[in-house]
N, CA, C and O atoms as a Maestro MAE file, in Angstrom:
{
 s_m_m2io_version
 :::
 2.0.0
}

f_m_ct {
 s_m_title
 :::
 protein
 m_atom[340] {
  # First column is atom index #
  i_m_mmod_type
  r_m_x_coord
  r_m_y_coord
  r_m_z_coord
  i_m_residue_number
  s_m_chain_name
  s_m_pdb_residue_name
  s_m_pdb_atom_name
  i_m_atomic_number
  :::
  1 25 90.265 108.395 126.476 1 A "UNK " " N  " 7
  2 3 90.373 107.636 127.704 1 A "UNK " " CA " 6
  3 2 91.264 108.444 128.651 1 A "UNK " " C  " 6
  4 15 92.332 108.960 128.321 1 A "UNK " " O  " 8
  5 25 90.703 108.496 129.867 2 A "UNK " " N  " 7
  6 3 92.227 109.239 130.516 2 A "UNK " " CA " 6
  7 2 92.416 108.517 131.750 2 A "UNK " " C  " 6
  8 15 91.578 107.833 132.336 2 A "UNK " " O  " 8
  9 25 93.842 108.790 132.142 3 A "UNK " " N  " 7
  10 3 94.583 107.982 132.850 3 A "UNK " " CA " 6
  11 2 94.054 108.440 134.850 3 A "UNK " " C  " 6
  12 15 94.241 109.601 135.212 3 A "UNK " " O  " 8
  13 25 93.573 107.616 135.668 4 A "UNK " " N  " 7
  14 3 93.280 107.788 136.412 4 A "UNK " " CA " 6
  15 2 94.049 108.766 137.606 4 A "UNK " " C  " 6
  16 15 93.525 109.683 138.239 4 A "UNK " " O  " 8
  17 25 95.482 108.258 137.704 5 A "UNK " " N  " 7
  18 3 96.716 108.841 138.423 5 A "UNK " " CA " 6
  19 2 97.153 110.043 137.750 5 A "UNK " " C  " 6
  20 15 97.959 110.741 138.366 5 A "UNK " " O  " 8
  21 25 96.648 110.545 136.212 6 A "UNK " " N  " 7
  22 3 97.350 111.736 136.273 6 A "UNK " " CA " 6
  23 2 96.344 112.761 135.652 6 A "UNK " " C  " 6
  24 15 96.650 113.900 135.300 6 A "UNK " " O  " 8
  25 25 95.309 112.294 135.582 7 A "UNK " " N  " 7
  26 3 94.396 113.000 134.861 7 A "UNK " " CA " 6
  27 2 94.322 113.317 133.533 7 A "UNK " " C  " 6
  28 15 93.423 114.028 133.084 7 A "UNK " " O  " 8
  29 25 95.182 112.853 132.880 8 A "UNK " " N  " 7
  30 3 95.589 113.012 131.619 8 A "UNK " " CA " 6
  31 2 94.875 111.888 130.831 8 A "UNK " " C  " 6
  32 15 94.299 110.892 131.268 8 A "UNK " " O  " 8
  33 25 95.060 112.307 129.549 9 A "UNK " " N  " 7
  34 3 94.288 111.796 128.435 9 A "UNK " " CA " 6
  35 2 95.390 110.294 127.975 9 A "UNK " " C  " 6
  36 15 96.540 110.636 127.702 9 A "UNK " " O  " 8
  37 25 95.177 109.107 127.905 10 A "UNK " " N  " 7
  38 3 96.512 107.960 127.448 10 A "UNK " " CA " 6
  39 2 96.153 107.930 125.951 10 A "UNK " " C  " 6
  40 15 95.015 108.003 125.487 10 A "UNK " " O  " 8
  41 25 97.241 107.816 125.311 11 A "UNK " " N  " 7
  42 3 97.459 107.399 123.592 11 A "UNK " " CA " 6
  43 2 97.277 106.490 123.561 11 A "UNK " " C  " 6
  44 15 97.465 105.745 124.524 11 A "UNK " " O  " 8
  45 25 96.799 106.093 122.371 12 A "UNK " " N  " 7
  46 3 96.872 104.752 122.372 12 A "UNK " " CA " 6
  47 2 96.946 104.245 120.739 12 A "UNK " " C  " 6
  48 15 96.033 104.503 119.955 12 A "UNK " " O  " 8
  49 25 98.351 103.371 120.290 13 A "UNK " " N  " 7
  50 3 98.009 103.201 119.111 13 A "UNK " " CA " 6
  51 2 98.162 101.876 118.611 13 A "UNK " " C  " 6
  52 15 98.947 101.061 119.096 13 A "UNK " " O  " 8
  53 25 97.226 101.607 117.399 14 A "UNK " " N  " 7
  54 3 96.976 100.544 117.423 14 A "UNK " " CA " 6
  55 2 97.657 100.433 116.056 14 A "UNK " " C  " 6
  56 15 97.609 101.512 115.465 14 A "UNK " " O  " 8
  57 25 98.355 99.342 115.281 15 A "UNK " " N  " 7
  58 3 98.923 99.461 114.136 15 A "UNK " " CA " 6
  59 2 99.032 97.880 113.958 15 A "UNK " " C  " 6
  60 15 99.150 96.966 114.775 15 A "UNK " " O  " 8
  61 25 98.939 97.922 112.462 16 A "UNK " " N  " 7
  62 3 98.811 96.925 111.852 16 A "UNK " " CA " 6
  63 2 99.364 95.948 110.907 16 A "UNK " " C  " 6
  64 15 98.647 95.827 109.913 16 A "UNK " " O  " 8
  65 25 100.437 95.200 110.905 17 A "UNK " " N  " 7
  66 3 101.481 94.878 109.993 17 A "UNK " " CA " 6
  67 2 100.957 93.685 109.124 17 A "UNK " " C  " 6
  68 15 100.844 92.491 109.401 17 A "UNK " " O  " 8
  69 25 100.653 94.441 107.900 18 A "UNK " " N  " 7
  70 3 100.722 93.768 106.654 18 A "UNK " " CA " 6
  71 2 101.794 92.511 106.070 18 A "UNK " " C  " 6
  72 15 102.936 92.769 105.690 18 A "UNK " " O  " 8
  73 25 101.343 91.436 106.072 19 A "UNK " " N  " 7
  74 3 102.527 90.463 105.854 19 A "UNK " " CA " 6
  75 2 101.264 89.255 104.532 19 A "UNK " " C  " 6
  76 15 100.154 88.739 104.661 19 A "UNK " " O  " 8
  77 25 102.422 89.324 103.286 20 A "UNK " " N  " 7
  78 3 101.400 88.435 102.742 20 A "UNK " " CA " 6
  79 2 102.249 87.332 102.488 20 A "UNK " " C  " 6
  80 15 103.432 87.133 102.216 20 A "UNK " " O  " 8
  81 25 100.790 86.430 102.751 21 A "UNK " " N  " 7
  82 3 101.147 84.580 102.815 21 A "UNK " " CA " 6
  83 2 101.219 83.760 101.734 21 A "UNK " " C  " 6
  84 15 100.257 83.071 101.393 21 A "UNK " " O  " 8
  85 25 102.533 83.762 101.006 22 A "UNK " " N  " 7
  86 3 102.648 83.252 99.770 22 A "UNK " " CA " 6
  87 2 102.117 81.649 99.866 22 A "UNK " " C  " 6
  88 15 102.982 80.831 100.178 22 A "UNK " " O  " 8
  89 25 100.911 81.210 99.645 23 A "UNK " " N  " 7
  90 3 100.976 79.446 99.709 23 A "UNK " " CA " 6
  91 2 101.266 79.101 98.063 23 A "UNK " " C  " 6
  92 15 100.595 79.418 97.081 23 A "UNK " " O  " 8
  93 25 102.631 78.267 98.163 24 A "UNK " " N  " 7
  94 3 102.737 77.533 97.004 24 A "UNK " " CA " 6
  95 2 102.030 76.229 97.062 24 A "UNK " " C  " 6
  96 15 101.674 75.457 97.952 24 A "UNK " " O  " 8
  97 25 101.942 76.304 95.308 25 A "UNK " " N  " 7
  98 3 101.180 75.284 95.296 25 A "UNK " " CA " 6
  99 2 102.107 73.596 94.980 25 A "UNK " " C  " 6
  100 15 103.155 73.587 94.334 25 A "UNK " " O  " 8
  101 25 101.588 72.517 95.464 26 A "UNK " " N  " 7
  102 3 103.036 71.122 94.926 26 A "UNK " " CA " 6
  103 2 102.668 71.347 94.076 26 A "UNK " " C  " 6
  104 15 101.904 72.242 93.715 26 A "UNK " " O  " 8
  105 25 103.219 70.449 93.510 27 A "UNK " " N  " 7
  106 3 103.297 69.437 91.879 27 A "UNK " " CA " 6
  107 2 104.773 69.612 90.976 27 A "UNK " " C  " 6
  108 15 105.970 69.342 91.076 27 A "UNK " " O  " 8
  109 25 103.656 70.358 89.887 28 A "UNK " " N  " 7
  110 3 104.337 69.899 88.577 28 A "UNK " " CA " 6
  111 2 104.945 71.323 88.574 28 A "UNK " " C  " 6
  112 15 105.654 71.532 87.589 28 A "UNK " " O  " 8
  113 25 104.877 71.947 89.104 29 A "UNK " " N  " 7
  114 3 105.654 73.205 88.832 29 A "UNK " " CA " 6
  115 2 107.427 73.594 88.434 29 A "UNK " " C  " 6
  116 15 107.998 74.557 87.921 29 A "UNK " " O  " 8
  117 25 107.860 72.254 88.997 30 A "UNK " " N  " 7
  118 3 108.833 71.985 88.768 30 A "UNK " " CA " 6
  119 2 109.746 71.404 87.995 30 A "UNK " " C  " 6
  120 15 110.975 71.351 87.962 30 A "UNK " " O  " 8
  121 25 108.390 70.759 87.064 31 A "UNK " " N  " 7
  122 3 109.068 69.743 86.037 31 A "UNK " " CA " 6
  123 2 108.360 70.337 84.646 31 A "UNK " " C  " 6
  124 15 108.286 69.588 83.672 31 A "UNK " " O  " 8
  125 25 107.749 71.935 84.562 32 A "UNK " " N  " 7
  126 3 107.382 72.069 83.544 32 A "UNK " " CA " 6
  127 2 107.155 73.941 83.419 32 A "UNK " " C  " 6
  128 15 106.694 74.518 84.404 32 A "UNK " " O  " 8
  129 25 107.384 74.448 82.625 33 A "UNK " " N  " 7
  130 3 107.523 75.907 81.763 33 A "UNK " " CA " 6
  131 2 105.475 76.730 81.898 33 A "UNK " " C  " 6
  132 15 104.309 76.593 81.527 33 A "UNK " " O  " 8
  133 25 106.402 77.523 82.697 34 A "UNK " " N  " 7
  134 3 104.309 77.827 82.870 34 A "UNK " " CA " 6
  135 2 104.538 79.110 81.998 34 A "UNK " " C  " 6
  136 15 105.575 79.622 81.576 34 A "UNK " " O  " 8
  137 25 102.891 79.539 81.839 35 A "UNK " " N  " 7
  138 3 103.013 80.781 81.063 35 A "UNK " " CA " 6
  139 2 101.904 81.540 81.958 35 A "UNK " " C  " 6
  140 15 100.898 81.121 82.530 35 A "UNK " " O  " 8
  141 25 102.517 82.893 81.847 36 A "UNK " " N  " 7
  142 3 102.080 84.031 82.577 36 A "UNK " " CA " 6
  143 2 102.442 84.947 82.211 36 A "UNK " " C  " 6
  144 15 103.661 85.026 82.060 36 A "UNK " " O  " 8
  145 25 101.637 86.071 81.887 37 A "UNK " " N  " 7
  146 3 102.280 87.292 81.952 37 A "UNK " " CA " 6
  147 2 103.304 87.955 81.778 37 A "UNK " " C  " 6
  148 15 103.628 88.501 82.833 37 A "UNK " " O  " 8
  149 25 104.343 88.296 80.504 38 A "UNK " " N  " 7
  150 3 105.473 88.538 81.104 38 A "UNK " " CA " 6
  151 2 106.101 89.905 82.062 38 A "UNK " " C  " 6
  152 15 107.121 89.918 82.751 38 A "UNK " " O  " 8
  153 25 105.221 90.883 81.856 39 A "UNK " " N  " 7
  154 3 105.494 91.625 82.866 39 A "UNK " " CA " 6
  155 2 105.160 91.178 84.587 39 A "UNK " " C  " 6
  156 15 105.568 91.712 85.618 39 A "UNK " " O  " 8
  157 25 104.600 90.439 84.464 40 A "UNK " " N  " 7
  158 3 104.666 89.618 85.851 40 A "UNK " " CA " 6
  159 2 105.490 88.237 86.177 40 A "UNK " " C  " 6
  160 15 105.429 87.643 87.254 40 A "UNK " " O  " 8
  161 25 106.136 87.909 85.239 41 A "UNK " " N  " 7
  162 3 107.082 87.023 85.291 41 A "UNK " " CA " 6
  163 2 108.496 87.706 85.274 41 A "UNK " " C  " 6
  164 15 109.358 87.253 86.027 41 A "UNK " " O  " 8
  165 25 108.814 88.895 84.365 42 A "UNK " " N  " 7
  166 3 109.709 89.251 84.781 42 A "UNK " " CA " 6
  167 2 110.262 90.432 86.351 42 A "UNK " " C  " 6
  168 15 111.383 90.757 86.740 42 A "UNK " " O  " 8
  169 25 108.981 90.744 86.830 43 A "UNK " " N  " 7
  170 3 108.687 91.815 88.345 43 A "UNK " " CA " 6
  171 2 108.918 90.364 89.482 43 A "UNK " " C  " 6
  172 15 109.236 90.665 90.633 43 A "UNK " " O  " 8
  173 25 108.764 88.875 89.163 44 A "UNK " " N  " 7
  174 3 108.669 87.792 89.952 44 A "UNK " " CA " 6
  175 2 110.169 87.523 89.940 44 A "UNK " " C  " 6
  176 15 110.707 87.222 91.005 44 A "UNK " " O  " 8
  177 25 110.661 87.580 89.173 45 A "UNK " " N  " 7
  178 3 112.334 86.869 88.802 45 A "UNK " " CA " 6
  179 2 113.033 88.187 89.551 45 A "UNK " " C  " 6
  180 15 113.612 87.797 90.565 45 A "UNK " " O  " 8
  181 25 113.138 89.429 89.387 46 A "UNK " " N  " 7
  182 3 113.665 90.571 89.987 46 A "UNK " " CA " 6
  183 2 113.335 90.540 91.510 46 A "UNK " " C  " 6
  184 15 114.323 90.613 92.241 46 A "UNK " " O  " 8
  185 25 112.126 90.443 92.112 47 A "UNK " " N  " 7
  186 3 111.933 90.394 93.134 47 A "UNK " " CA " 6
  187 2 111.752 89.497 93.533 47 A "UNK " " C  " 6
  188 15 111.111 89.694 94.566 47 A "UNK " " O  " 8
  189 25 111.973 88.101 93.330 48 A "UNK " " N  " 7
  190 3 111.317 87.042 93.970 48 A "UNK " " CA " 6
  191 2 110.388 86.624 94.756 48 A "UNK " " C  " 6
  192 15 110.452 85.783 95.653 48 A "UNK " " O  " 8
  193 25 108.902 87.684 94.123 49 A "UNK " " N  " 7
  194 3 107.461 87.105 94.505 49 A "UNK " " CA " 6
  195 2 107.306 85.899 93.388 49 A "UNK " " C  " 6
  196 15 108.045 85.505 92.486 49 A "UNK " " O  " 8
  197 25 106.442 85.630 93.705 50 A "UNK " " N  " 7
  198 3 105.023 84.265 93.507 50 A "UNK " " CA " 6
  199 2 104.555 85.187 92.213 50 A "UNK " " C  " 6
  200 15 104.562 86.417 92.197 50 A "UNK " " O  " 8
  201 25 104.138 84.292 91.104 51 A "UNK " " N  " 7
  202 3 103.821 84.621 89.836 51 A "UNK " " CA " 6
  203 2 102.840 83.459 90.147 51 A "UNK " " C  " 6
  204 15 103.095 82.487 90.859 51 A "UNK " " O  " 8
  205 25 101.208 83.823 89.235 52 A "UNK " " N  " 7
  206 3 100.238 82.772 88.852 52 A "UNK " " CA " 6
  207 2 100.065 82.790 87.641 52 A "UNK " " C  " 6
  208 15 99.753 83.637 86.804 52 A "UNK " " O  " 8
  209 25 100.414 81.298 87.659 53 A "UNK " " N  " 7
  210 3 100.365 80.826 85.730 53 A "UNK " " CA " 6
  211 2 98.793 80.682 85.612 53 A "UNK " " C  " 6
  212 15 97.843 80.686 86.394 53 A "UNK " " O  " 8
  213 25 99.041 80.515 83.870 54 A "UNK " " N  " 7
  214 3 97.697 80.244 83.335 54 A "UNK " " CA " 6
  215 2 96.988 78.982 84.258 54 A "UNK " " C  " 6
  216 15 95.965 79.212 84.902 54 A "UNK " " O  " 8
  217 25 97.443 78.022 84.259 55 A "UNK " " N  " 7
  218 3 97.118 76.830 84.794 55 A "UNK " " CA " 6
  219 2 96.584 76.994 86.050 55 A "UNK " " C  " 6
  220 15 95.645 76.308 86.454 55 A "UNK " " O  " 8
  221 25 97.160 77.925 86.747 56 A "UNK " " N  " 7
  222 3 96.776 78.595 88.406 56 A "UNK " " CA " 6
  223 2 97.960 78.244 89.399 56 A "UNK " " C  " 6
  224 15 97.931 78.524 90.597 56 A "UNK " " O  " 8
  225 25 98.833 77.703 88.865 57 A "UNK " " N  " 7
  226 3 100.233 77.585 89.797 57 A "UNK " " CA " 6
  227 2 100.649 78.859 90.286 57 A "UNK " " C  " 6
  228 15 100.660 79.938 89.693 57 A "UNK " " O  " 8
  229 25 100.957 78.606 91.339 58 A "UNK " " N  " 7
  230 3 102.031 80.082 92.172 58 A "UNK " " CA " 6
  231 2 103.124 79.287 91.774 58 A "UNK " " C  " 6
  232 15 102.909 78.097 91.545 58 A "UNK " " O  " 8
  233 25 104.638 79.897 91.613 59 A "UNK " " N  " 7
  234 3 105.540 79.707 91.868 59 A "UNK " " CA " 6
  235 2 106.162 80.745 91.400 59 A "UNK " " C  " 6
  236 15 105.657 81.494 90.564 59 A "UNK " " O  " 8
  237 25 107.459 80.912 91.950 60 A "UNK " " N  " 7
  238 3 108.873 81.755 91.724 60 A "UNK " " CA " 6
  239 2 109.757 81.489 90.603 60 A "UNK " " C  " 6
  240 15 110.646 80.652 90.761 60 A "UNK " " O  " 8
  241 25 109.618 82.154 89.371 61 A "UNK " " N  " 7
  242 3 110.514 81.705 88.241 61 A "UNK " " CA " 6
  243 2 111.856 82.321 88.611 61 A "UNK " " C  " 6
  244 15 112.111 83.515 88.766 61 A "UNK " " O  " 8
  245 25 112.837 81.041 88.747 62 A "UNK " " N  " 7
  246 3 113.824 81.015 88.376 62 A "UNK " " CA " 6
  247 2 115.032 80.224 87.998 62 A "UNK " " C  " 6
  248 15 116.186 80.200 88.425 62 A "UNK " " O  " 8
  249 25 114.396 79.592 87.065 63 A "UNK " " N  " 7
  250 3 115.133 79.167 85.953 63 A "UNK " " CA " 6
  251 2 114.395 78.920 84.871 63 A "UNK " " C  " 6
  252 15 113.189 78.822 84.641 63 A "UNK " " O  " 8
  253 25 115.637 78.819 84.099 64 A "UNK " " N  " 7
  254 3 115.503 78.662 82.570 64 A "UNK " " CA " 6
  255 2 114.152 78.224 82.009 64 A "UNK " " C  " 6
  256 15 113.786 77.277 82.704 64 A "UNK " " O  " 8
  257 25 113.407 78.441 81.232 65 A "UNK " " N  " 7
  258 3 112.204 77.817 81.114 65 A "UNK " " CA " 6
  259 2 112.416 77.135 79.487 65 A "UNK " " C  " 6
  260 15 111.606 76.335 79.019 65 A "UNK " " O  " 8
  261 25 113.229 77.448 78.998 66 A "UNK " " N  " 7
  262 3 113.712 76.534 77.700 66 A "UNK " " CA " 6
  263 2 114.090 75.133 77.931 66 A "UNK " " C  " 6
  264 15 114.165 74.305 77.023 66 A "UNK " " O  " 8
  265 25 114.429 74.784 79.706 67 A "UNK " " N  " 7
  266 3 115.315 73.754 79.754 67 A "UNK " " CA " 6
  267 2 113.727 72.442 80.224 67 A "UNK " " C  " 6
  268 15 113.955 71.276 80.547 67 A "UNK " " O  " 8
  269 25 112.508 72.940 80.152 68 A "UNK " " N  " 7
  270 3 111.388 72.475 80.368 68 A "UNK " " CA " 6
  271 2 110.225 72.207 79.489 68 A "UNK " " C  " 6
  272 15 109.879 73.053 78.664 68 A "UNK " " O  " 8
  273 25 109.564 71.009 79.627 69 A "UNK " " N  " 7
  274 3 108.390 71.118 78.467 69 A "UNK " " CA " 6
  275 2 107.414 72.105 79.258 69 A "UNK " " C  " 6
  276 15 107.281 72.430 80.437 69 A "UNK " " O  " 8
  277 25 106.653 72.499 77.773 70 A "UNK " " N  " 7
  278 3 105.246 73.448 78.318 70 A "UNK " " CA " 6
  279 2 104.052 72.894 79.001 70 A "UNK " " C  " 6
  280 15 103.307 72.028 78.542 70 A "UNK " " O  " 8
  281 25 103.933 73.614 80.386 71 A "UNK " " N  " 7
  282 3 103.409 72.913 81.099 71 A "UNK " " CA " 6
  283 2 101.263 73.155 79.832 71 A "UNK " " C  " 6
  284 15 100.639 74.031 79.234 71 A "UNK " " O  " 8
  285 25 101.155 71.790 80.160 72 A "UNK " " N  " 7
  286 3 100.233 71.142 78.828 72 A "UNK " " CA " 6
  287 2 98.983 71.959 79.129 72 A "UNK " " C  " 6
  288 15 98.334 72.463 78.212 72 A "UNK " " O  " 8
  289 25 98.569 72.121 80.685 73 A "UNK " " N  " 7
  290 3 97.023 72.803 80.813 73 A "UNK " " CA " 6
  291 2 97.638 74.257 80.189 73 A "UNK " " C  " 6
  292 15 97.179 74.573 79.091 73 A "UNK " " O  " 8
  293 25 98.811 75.322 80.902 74 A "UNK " " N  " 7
  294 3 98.866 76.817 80.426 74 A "UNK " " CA " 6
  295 2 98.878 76.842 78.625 74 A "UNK " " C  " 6
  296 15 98.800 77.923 78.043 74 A "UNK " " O  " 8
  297 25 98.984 75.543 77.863 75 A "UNK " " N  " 7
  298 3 99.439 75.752 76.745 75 A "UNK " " CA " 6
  299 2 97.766 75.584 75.965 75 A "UNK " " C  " 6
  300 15 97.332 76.387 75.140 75 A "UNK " " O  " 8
  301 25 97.133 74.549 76.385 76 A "UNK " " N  " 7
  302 3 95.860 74.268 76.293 76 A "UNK " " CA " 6
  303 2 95.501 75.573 76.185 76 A "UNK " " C  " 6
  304 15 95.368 76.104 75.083 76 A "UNK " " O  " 8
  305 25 95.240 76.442 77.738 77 A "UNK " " N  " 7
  306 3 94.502 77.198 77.982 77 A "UNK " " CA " 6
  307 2 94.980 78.804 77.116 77 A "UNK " " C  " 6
  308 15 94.261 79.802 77.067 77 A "UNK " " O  " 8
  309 25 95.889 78.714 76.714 78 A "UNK " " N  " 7
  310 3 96.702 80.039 76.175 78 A "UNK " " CA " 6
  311 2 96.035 79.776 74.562 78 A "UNK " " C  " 6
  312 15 95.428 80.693 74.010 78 A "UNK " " O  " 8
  313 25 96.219 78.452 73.898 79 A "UNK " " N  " 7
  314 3 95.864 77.945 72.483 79 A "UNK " " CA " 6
  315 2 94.565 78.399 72.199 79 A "UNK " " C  " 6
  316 15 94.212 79.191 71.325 79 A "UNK " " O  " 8
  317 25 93.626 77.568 73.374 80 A "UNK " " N  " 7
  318 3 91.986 77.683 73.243 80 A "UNK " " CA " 6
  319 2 91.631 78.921 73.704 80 A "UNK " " C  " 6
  320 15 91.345 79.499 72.655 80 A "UNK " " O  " 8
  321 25 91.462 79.714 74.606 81 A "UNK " " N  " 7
  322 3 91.166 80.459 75.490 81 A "UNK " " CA " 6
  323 2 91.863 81.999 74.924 81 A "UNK " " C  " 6
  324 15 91.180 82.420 73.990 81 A "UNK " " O  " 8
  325 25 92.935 82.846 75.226 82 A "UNK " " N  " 7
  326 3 93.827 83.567 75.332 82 A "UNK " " CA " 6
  327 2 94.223 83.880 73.671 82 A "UNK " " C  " 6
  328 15 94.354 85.085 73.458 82 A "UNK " " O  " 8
  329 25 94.413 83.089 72.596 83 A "UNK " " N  " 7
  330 3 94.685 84.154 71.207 83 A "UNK " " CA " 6
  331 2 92.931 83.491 70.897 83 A "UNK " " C  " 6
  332 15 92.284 84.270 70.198 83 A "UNK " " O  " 8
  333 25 92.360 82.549 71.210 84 A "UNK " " N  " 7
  334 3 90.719 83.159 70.677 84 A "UNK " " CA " 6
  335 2 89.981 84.272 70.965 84 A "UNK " " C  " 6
  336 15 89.112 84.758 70.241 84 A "UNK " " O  " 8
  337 25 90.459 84.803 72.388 85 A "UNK " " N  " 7
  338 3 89.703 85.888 72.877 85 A "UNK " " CA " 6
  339 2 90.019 87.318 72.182 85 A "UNK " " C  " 6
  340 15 89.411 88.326 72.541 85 A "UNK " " O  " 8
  :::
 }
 m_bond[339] {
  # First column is bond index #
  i_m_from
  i_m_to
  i_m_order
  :::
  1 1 2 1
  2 2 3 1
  3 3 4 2
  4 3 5 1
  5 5 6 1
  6 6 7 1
  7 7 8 2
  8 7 9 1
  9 9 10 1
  10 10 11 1
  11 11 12 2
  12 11 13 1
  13 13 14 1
  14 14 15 1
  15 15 16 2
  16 15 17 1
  17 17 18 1
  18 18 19 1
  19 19 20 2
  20 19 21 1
  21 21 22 1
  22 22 23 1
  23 23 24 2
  24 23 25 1
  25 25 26 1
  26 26 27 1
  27 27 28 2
  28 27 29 1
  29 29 30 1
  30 30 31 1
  31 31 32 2
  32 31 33 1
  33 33 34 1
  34 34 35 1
  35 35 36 2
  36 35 37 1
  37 37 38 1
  38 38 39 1
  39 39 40 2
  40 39 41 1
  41 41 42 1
  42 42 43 1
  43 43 44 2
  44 43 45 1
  45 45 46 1
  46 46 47 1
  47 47 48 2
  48 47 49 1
  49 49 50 1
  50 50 51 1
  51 51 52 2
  52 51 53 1
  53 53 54 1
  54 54 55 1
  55 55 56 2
  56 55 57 1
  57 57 58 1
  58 58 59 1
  59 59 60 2
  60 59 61 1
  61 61 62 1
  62 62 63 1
  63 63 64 2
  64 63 65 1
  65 65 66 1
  66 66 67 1
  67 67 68 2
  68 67 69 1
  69 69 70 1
  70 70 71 1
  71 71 72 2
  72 71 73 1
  73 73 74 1
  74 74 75 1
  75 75 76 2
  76 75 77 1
  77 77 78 1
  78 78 79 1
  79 79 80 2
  80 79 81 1
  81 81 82 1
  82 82 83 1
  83 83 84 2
  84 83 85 1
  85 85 86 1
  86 86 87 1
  87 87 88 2
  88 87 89 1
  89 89 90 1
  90 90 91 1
  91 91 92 2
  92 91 93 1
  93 93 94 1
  94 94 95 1
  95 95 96 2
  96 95 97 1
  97 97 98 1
  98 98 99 1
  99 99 100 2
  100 99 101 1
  101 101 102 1
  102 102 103 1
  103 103 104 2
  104 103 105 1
  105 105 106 1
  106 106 107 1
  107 107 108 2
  108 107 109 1
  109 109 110 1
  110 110 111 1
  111 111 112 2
  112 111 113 1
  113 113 114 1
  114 114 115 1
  115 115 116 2
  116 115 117 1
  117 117 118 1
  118 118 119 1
  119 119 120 2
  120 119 121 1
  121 121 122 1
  122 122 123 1
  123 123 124 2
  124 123 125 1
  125 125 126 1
  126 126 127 1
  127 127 128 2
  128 127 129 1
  129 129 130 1
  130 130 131 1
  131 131 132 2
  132 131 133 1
  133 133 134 1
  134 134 135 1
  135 135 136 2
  136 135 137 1
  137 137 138 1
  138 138 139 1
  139 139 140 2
  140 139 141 1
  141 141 142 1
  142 142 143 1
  143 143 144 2
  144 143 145 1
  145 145 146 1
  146 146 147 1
  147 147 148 2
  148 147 149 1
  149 149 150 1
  150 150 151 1
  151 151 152 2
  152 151 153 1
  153 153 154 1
  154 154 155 1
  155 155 156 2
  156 155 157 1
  157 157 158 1
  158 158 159 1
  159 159 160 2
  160 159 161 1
  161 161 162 1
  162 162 163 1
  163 163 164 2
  164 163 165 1
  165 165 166 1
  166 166 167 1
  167 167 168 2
  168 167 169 1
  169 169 170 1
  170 170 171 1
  171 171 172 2
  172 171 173 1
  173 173 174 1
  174 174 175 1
  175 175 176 2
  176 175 177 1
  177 177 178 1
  178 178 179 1
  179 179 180 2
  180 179 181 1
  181 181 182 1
  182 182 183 1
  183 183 184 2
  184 183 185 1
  185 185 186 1
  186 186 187 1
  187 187 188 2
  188 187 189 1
  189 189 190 1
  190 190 191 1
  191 191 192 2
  192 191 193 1
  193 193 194 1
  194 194 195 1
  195 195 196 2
  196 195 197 1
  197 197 198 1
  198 198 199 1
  199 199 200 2
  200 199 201 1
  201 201 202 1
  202 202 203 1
  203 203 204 2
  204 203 205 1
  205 205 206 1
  206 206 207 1
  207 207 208 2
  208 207 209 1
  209 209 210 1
  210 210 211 1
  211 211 212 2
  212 211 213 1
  213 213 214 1
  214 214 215 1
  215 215 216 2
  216 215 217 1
  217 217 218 1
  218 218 219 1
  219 219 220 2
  220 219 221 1
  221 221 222 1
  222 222 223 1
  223 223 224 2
  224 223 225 1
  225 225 226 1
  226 226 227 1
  227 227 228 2
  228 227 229 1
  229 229 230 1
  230 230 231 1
  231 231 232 2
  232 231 233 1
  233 233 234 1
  234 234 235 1
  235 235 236 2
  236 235 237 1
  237 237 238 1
  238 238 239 1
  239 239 240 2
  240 239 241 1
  241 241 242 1
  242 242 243 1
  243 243 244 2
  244 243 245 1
  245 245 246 1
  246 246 247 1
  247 247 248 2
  248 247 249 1
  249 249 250 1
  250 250 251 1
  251 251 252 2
  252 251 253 1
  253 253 254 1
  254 254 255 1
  255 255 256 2
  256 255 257 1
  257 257 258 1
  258 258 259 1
  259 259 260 2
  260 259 261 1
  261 261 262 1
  262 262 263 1
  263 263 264 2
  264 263 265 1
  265 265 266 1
  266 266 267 1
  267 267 268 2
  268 267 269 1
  269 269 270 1
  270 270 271 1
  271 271 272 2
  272 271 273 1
  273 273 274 1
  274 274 275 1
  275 275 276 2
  276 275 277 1
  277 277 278 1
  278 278 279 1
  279 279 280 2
  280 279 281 1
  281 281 282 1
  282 282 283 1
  283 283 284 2
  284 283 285 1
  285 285 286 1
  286 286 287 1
  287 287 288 2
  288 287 289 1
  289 289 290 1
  290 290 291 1
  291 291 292 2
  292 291 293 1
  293 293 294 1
  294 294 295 1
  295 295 296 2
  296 295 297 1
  297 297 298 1
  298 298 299 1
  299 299 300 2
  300 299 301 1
  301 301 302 1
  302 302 303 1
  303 303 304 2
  304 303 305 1
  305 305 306 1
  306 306 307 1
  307 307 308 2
  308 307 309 1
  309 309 310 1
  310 310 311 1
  311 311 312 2
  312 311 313 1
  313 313 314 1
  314 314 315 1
  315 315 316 2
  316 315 317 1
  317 317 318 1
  318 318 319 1
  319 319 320 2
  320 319 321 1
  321 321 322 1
  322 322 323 1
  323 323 324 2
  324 323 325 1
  325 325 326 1
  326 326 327 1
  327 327 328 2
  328 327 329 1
  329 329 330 1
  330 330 331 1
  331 331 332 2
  332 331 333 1
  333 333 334 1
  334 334 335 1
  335 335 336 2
  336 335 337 1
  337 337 338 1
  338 338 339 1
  339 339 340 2
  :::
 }
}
């Protein structure tokens, strides 16, 4: 493109900022011990991203997960699913 007043060629740059949209999910996330991954549960607790449990919850572990029952679908799905496979 060039610039009319100087004859010159205009820059032009266009750039793009990456921003990702953590949507948590409500519920029970709070009242129960999810299971995921632990190398992605422990990269979630260090950095405080969003971890997805078995069940499909996002949330941010941090706390104790001893101090919680197992949340019943990740335990289901880990029992049936995950050591059958």
């Amino acid at each position: 493109m060039t610039n009319p007043e100087t004859g010159g060629d205009i820059l032009t740059e266009e750039t793009t900022e990456e921003r990702t949209d953590y949507r948590y999910d409500a519920g029970d996330h709070e009242r129960f011990s999810h299971y995921a991954p632990k190398d992605k549960i422990m990269q979630a607790m260090i950095e405080g991203t969003p971890v997805r449990a078995l069940c499909g919850k996002l949330w941010v572990p941090t706390r104790d997960p001893k101090r919680f029952p197992v949340c019943p679908v990740c335990k289901d799905l880990y029992d049936n699913v995950v050591q059958d496979g």
